[in-house]
Coordinates of C-alpha atoms in Angstrom, one line a residue:
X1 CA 101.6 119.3 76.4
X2 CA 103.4 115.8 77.8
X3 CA 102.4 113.4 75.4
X4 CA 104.0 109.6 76.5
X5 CA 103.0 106.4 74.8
X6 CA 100.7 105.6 78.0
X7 CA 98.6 108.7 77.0
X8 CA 98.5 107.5 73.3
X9 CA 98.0 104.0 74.1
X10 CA 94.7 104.7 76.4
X11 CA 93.3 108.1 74.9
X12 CA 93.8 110.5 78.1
X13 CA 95.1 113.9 77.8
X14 CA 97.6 113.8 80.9
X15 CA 99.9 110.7 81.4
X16 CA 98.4 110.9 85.3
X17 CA 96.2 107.7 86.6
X18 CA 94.3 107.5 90.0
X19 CA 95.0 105.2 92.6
X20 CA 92.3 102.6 93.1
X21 CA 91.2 103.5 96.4
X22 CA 88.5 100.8 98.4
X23 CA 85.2 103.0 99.0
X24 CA 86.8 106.1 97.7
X25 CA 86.8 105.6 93.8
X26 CA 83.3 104.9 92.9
X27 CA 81.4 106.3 90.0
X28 CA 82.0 109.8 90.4
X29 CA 85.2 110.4 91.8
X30 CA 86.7 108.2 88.6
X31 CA 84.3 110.1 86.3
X32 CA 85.8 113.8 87.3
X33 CA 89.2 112.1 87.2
X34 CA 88.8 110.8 83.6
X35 CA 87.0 114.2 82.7
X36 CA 90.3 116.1 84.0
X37 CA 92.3 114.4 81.6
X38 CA 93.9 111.7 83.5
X39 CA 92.6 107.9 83.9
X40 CA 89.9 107.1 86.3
X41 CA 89.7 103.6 88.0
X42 CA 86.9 101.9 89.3
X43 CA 87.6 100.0 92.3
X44 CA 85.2 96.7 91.5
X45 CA 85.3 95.4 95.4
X46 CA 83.2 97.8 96.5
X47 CA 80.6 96.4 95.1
X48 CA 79.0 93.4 96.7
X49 CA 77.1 92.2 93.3
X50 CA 76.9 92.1 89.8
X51 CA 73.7 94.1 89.8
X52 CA 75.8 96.6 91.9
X53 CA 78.6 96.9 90.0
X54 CA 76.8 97.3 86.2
X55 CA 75.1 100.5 88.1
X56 CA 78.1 102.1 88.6
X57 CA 79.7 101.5 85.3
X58 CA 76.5 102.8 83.6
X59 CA 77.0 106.0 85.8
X60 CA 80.8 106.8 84.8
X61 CA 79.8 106.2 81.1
X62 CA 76.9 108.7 81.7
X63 CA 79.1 111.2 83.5
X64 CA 81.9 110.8 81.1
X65 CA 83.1 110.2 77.8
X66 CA 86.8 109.6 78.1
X67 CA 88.9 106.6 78.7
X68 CA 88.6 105.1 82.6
X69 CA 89.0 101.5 83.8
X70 CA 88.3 99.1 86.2
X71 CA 90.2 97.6 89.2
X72 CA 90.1 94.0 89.7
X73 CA 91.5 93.1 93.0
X74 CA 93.5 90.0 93.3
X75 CA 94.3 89.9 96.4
X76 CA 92.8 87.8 99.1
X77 CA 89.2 89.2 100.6
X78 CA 86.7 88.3 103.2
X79 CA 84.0 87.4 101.3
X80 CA 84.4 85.6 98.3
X81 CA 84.5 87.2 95.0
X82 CA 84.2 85.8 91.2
X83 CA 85.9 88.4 89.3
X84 CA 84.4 86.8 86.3
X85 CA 81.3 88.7 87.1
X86 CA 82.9 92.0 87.2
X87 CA 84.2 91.2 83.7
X88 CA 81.2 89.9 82.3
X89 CA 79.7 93.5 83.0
X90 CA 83.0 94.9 81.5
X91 CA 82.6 93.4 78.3
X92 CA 78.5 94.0 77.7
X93 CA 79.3 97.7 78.8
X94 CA 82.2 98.0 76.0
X95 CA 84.9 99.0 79.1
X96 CA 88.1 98.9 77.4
X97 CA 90.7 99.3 79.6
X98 CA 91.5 97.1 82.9
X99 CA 93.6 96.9 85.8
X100 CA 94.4 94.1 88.2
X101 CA 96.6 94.3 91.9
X102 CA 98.1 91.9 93.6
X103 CA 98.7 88.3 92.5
X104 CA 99.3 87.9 89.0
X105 CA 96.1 87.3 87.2
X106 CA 94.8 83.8 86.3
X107 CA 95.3 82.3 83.2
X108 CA 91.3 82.1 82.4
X109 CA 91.2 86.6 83.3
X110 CA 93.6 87.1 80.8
X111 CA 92.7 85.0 78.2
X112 CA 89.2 87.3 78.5
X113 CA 90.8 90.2 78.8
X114 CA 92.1 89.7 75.6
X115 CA 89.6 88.3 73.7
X116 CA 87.6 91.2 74.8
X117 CA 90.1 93.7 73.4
X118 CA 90.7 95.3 76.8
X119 CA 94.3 96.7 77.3
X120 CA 95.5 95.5 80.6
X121 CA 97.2 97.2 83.2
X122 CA 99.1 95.1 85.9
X123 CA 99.9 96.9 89.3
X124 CA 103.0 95.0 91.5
X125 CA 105.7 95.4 93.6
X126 CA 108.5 94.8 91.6
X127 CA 111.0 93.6 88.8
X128 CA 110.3 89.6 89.1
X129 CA 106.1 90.3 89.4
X130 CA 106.7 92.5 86.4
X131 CA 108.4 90.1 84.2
X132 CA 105.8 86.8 84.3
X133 CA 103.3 89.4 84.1
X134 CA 104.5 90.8 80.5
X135 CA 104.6 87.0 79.6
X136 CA 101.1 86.9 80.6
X137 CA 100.2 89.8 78.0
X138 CA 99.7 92.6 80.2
X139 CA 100.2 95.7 77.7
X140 CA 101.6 98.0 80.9
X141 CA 102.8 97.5 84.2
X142 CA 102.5 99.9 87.6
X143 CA 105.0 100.1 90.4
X144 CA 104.9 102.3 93.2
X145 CA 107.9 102.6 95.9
X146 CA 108.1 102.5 99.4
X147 CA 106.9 106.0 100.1
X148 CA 103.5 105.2 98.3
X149 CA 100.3 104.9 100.9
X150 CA 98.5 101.6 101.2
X151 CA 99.9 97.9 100.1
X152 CA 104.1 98.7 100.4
X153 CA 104.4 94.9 99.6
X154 CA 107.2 93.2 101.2
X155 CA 110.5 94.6 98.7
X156 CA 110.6 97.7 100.9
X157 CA 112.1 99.6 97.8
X158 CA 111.8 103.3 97.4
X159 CA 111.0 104.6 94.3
X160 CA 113.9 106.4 93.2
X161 CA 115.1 102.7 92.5
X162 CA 112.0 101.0 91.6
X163 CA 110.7 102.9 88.8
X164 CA 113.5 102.8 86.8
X165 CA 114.8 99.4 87.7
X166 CA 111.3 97.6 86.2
X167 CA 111.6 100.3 83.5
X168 CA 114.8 98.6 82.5
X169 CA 113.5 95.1 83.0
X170 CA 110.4 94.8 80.4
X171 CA 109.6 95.8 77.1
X172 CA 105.7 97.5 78.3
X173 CA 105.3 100.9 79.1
X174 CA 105.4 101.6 82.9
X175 CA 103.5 103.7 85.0
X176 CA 105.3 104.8 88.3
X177 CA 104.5 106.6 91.3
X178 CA 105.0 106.8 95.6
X179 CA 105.1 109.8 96.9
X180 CA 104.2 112.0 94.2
X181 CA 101.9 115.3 95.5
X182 CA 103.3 117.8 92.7
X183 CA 104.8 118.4 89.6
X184 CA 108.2 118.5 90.6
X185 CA 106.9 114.4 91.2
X186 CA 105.3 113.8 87.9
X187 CA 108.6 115.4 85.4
X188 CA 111.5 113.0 88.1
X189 CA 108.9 109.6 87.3
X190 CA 108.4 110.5 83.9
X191 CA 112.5 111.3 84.1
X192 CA 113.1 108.1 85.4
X193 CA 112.0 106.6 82.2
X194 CA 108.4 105.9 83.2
X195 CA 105.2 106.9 80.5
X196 CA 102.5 107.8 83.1
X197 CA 102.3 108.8 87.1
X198 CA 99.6 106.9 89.4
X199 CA 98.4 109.5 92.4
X200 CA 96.1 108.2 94.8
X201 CA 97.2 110.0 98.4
X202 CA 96.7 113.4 97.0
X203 CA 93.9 113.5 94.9
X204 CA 91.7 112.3 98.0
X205 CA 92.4 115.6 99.3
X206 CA 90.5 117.6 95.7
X207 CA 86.8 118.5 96.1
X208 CA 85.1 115.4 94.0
X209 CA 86.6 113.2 96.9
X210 CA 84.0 111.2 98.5
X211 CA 85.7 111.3 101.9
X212 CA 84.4 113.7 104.9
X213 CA 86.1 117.5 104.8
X214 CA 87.6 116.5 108.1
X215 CA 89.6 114.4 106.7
X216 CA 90.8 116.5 103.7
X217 CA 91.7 119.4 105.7
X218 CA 93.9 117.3 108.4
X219 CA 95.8 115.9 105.1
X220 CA 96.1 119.5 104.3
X221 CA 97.7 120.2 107.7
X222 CA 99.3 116.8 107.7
X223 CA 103.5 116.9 107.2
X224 CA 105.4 113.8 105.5
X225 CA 106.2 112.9 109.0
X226 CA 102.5 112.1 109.5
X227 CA 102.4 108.0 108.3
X228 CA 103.0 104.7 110.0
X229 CA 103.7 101.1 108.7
X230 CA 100.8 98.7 110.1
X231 CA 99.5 95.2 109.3
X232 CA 103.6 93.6 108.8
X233 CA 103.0 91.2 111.3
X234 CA 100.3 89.5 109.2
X235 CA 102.9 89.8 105.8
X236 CA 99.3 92.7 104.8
X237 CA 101.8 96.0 105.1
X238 CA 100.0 99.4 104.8
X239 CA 101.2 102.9 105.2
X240 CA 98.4 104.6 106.5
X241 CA 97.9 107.8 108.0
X242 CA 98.8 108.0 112.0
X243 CA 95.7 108.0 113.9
X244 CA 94.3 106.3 116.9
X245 CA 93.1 103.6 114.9
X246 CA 96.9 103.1 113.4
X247 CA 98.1 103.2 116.5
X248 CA 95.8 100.9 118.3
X249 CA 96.7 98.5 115.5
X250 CA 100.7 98.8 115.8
X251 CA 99.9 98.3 119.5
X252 CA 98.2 94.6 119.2
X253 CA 100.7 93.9 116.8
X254 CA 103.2 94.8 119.3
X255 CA 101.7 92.5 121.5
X256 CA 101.5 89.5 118.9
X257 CA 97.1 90.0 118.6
X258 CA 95.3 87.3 116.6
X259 CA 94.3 88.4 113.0
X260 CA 90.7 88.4 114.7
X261 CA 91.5 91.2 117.1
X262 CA 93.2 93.3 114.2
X263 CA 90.7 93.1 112.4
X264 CA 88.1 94.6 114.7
X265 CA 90.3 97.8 113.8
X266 CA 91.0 97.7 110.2
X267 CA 88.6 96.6 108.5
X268 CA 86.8 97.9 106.0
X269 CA 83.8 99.3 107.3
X270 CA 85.5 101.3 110.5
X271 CA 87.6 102.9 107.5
X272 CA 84.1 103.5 106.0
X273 CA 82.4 105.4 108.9
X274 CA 86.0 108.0 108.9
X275 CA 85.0 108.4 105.4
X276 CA 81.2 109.6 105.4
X277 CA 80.9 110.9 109.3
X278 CA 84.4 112.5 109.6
X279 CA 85.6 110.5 112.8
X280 CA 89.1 111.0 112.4
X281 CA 90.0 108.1 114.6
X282 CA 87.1 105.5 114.1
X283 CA 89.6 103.4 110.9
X284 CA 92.7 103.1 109.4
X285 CA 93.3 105.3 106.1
X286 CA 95.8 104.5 103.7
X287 CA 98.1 107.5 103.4
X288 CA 101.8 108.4 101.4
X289 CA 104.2 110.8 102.9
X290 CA 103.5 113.1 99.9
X291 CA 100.3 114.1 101.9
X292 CA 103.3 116.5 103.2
X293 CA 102.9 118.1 99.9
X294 CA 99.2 118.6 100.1
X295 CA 98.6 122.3 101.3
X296 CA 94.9 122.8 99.5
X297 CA 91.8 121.2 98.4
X298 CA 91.0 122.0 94.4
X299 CA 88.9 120.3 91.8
X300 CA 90.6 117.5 90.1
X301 CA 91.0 119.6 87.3
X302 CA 92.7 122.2 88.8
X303 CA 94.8 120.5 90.8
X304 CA 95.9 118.2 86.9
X305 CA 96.2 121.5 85.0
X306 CA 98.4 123.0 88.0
X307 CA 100.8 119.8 87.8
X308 CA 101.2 119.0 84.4
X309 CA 102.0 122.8 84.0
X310 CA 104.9 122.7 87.0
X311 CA 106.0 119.3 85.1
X312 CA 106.8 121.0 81.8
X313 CA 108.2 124.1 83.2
X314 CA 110.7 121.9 85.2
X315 CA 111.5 119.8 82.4
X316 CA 112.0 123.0 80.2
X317 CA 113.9 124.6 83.0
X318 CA 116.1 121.5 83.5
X319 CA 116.6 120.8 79.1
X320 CA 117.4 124.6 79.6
X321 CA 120.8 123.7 82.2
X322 CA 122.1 121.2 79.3
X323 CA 125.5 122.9 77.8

């Protein structure tokens, strides 16, 4: 067993977390994570209310008993959102662990997130982002490289050289990932001086996914040449899997489209319809070149036990080479 202080520090038996994915990690899918052994997050935006969102935490606390958290999205969105909601919920419902992305949080969040006793989680891009937030009070920071699928941010660094670079730079535990599909991934992060791995592109392709079979099995035949860079030319960049929604998007950007017209392809709710009616071309779908990795579709338990397994027999077999 890999114990790390990210496993002791939130409760979980692996040192593995789950990418907050939009639409994709609801209620269930973060329960069967959390009861796999790894950390299960809530993606709050999907939710369009309060009302909404207090449903689903009551149905990952009735599915589940371990540690899982919730995902509060900084980042600009279409409609407006007070996050203060989502935490208001958090704190009647007793949730103890929470994770923000993008802009650092404000001042008034973490002063909450505190009082409440929550640890926090802060997911960025890099070494400077990682810094003012561990003077903020975040307990843990998240990186993920180049490779990763979704957000890349602008620092275009792979994560070979980002993981252990922020590693280096603050005094929190760190949780790394980008590209990871296997074990052989989880024991080089965790050798990079990380405490915990995030995975989000290949647990979409386990059965508890809520995304159409279609979609799993083309990851399954997918290779690590199958992702594209999209949304740069509005400073948004995604890797996402190639498809002719990605492709009609590169196009407009090609030829300098308003946001307006990009948007008719990416957002949200085109992504959506790929995800419950298995129209492999009708959104964008954020994708890592690890999905080259991905050659089956297993519980989320299964495919945790088979990769924490692989981890510790490589890191055996490597302690084993040391003369």
């Amino acid at each position: 067993m890999i114990e790390t202080k990210l496993t002791k520090l939130l409760g979980i038996k692996y040192p593995l977390v789950g990418g907050t994915m939009m639409w994709i990690t609801t209620a269930d899918f973060v329960a069967a994570i959390s009861n796999a052994g790894g950390l299960g997050v809530l993606a709050s935006a999907v939710y369009q209310s309060k009302e909404e969102f207090e449903v689903a935490v009551d149905a990952i606390q009735k599915k589940t008993d371990k540690p899982f958290a919730v995902n509060i999205n900084l980042f600009p969105a279409m409609r407006a959102i007070d996050n203060n909601e989502y935490v208001d919920v958090m704190i009647d419902k007793g949730v103890k662990i929470v994770e923000t992305s993008g802009h650092s949080a404000p001042e008034e969040l973490c002063k909450r997130f505190k009082d409440a006793g929550m640890t926090w989680i802060h997911k960025c891009v890099g070494v400077k982002y990682a810094l003012k937030v561990q003077g903020m009070g975040a307990d843990v920071v998240t990186v993920v490289g180049y490779e990763n699928g979704g957000a890349t941010g602008r620092l275009d660094i792979g994560t070979m050289v980002l993981v252990p670079t922020v590693v280096d730079a603050v005094n929190l535990p760190v949780i790394g990932g980008g590209g990871i599909s296997d074990g052989r991934g989880v024991a080089a992060i965790l050798s990079l001086g990380a405490e915990g791995v995030i995975m989000g592109s290949r647990i979409m392709a386990t059965k508890e996914c809520p995304i159409h079979d279609n979609l799993k099995q083309a990851f399954v035949g997918a290779s690590e040449l199958d992702t594209m860079l999209v949304m740069r030319s509005i400073n948004a960049t995604h890797r996402v899997w190639i498809n002719d929604a990605a492709q009609k998007c590169r196009e407009l950007e090609e030829n300098q489209a308003s946001f307006e017209e990009l948007y008719e392809v990416i957002k949200g709710d085109n992504a959506k319809k790929m995800y419950d009616e298995g129209d492999l071309g009708a959104g964008i779908v954020s994708l890592g070149q690890g999905v080259g990795m991905t050659h089956d579709v297993p519980t989320v338990a299964e495919l945790f036990e088979r990769i924490m397994k692989e981890a510790e027999e490589r890191l055996v077999k490597l302690n084993g080479q040391i003369k």
